[in-house]
Short mmCIF file of C-alpha atoms in Angstrom, two decimals:
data_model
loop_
_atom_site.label_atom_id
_atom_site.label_comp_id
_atom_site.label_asym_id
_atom_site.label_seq_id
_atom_site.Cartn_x
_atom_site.Cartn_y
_atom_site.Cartn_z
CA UNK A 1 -5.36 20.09 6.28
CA UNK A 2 -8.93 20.78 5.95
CA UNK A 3 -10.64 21.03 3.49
CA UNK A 4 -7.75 18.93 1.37
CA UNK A 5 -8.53 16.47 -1.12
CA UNK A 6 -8.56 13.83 1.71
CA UNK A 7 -10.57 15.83 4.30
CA UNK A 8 -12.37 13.26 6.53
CA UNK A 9 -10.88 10.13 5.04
CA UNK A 10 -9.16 7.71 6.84
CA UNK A 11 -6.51 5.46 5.29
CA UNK A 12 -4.77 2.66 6.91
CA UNK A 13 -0.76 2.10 6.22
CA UNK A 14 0.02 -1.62 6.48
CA UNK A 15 3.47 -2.21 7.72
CA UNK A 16 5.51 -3.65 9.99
CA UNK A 17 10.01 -3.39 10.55
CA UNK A 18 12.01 -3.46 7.57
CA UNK A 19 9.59 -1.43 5.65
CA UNK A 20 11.71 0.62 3.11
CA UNK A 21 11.76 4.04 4.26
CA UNK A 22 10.80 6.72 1.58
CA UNK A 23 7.93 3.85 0.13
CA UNK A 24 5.91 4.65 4.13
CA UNK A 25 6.80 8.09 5.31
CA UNK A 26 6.17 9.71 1.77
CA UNK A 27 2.80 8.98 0.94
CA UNK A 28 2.03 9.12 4.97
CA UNK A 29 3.04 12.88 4.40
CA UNK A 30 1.39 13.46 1.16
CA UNK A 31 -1.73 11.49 2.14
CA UNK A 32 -1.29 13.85 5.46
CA UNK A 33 -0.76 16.80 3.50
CA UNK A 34 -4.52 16.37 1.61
CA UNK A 35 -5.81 15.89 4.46
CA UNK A 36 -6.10 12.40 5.45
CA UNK A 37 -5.92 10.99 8.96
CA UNK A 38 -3.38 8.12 8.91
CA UNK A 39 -2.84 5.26 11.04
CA UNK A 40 0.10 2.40 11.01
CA UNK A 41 -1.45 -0.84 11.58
CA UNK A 42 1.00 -3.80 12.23
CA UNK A 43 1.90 -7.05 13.28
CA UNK A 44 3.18 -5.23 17.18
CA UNK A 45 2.23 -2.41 19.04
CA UNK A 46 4.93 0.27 20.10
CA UNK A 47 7.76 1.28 17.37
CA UNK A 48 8.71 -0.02 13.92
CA UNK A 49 11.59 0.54 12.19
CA UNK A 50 12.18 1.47 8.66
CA UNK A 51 15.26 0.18 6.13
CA UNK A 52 16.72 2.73 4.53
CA UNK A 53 20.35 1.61 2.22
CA UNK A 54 22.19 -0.93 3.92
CA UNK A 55 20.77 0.08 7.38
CA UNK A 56 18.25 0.56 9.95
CA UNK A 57 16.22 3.92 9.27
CA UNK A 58 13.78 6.01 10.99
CA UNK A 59 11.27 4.24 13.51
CA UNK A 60 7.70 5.15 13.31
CA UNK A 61 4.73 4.68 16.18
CA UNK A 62 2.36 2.25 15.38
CA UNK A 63 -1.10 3.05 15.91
CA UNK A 64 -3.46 -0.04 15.82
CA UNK A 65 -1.90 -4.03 15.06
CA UNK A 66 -4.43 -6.58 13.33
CA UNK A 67 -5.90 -7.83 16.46
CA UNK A 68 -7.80 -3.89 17.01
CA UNK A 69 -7.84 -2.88 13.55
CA UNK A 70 -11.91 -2.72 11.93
CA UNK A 71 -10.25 -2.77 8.37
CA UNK A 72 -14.10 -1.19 7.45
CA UNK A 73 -13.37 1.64 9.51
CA UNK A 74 -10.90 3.22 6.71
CA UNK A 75 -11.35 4.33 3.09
CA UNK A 76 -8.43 2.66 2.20
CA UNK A 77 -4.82 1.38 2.37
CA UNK A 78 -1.64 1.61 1.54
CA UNK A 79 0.94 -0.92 1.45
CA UNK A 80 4.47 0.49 1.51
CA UNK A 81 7.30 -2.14 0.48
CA UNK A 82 11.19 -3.78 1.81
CA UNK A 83 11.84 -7.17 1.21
CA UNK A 84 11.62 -7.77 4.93
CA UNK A 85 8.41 -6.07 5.60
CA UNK A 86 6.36 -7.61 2.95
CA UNK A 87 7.60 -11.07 3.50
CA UNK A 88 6.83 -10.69 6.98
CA UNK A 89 3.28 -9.12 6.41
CA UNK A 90 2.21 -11.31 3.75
CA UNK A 91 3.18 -14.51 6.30
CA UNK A 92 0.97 -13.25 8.71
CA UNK A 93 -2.64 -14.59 8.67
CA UNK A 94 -4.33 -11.40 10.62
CA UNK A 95 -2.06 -8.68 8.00
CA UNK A 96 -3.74 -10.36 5.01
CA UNK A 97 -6.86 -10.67 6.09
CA UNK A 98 -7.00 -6.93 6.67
CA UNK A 99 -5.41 -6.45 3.33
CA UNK A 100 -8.25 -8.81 1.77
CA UNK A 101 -11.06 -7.13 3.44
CA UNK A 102 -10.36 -4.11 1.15
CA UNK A 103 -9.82 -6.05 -1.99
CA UNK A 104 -13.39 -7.61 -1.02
CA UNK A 105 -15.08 -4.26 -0.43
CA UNK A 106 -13.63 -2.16 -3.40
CA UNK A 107 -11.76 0.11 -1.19
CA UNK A 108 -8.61 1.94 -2.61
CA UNK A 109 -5.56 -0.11 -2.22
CA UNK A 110 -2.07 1.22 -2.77
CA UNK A 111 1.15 -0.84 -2.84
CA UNK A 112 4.91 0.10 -4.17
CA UNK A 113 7.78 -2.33 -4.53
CA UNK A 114 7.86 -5.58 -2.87
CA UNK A 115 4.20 -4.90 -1.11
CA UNK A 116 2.37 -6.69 -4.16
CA UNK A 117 3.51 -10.44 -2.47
CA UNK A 118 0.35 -9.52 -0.16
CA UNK A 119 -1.64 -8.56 -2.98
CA UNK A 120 -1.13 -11.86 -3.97
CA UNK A 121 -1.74 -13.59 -0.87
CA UNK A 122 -5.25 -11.81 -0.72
CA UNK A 123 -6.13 -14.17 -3.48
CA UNK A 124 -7.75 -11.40 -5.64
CA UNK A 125 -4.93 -9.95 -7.76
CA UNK A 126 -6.32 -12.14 -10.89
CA UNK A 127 -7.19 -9.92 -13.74
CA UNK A 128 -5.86 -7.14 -11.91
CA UNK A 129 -2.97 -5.01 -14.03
CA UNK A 130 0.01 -4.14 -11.35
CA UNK A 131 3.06 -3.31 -11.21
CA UNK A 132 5.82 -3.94 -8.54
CA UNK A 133 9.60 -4.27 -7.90
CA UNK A 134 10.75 -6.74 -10.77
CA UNK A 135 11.68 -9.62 -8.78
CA UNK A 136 7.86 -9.86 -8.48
CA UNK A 137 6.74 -10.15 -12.06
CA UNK A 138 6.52 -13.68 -12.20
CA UNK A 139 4.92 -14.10 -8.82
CA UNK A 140 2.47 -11.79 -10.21
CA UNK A 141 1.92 -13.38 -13.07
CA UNK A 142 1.65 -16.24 -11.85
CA UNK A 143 -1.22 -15.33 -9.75
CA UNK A 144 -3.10 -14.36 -12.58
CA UNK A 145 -2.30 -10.31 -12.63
CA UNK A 146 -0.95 -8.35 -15.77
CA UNK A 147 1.98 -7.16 -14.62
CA UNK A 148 3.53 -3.60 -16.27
CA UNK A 149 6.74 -2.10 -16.34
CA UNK A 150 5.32 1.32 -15.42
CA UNK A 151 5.95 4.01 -12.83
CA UNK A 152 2.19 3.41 -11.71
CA UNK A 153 -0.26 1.61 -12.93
CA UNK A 154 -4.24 2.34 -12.11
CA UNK A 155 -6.34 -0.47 -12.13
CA UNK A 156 -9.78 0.54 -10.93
CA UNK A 157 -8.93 1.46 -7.19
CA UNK A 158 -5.89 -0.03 -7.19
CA UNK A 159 -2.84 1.73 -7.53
CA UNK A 160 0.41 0.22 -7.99
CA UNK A 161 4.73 1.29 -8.43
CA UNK A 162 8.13 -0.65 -8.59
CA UNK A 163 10.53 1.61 -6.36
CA UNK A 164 10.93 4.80 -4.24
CA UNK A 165 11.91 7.22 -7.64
CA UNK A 166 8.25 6.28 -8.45
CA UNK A 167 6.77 7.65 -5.31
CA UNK A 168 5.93 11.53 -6.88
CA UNK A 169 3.49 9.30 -9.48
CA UNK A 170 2.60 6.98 -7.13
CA UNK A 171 1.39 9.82 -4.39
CA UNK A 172 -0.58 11.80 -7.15
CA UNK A 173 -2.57 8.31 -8.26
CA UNK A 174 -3.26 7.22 -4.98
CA UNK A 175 -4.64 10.07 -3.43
CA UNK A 176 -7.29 10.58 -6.61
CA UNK A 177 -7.89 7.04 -5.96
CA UNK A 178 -8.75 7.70 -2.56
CA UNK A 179 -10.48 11.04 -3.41
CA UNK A 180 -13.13 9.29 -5.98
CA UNK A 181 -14.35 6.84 -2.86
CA UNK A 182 -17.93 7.53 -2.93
CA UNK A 183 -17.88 8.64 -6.74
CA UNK A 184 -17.29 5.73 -9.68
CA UNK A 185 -13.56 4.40 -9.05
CA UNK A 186 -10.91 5.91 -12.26
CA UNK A 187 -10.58 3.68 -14.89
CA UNK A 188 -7.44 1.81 -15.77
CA UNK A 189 -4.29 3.78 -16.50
CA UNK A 190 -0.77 3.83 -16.94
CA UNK A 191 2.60 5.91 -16.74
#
């Protein structure tokens, strides 16, 4: 869309199979739909699948892994979540050192669900309020993050939600997040 909200910014979704289905192709379509241009890094190039239920999902194409990636080429990322894809990403040497360059640099990160276990493995969620998928409060917590039982939480440019029937908050937050780079990052908020 031109002219959207997200005009000219380019945001980088971090994922790789057994991403959880609704938490990537959402916000790829709202982030889309303001405008941004969106690319799928991963671990592979080709196809990744999504987990949707009890089952394999929808596949998406991947456009850049780690190895050709410039994480300072995008205005952000976002970090969609599935047990299987965030244990896998944060495992992976090259996916969190993408992930930490924009933790480093102040760029806009989103994650939902199970995507904070990277977050942690950045080593910069300390002082940070987050939220996440339950399961992850201690992990969180023990990592030195405040960790909220809110639909999103805003912590300077991060954003943060538990599960998919977050996503409508989740979308709105991240793409203001995204919107103020280049103006003074929101301050801290929660829902």
């Amino acid at each position: 869309m031109k002219n959207g909200k997200l005009f000219q910014k380019r945001i980088a979704i971090v994922a790789t199979d057994g991403f959880e289905e609704a938490e990537l192709l959402e916000p790829r379509a709202a982030l889309e739909k303001a405008g941004a241009t969106v690319d799928i890094v991963s671990i592979k190039k080709g196809k990744i699948k999504a987990w949707k239920g009890s089952s394999w999902g929808k596949q998406v194409s991947v456009s850049h892994t780690f190895a050709d990636a410039d994480p300072d080429s995008y205005d952000g990322v976002m970090l969609p979540g599935g047990v299987m894809n965030a244990d896998t990403i944060r495992n992976d040497k090259k996916a969190v050192g993408f992930v930490k360059r924009f933790a480093e640099s102040g760029k806009p990160i989103a994650a939902i669900c199970h995507a904070a276990w990277t977050l942690i493995e950045t080593g910069y969620v300390r002082g940070h309020a987050l939220t996440s998928w339950p399961s992850l409060r201690t992990d969180l917590e023990n990592a030195g993050a405040e960790w909220r039982d809110e639909k999103v939480v805003v912590d300077g440019s991060w954003v943060s939600s538990r599960k998919p029937s977050d996503i409508p908050a989740f979308n709105k937050k991240m793409i203001e997040s995204l919107a103020a780079v280049g103006r003074e990052a929101p301050y801290a908020t929660y829902e």
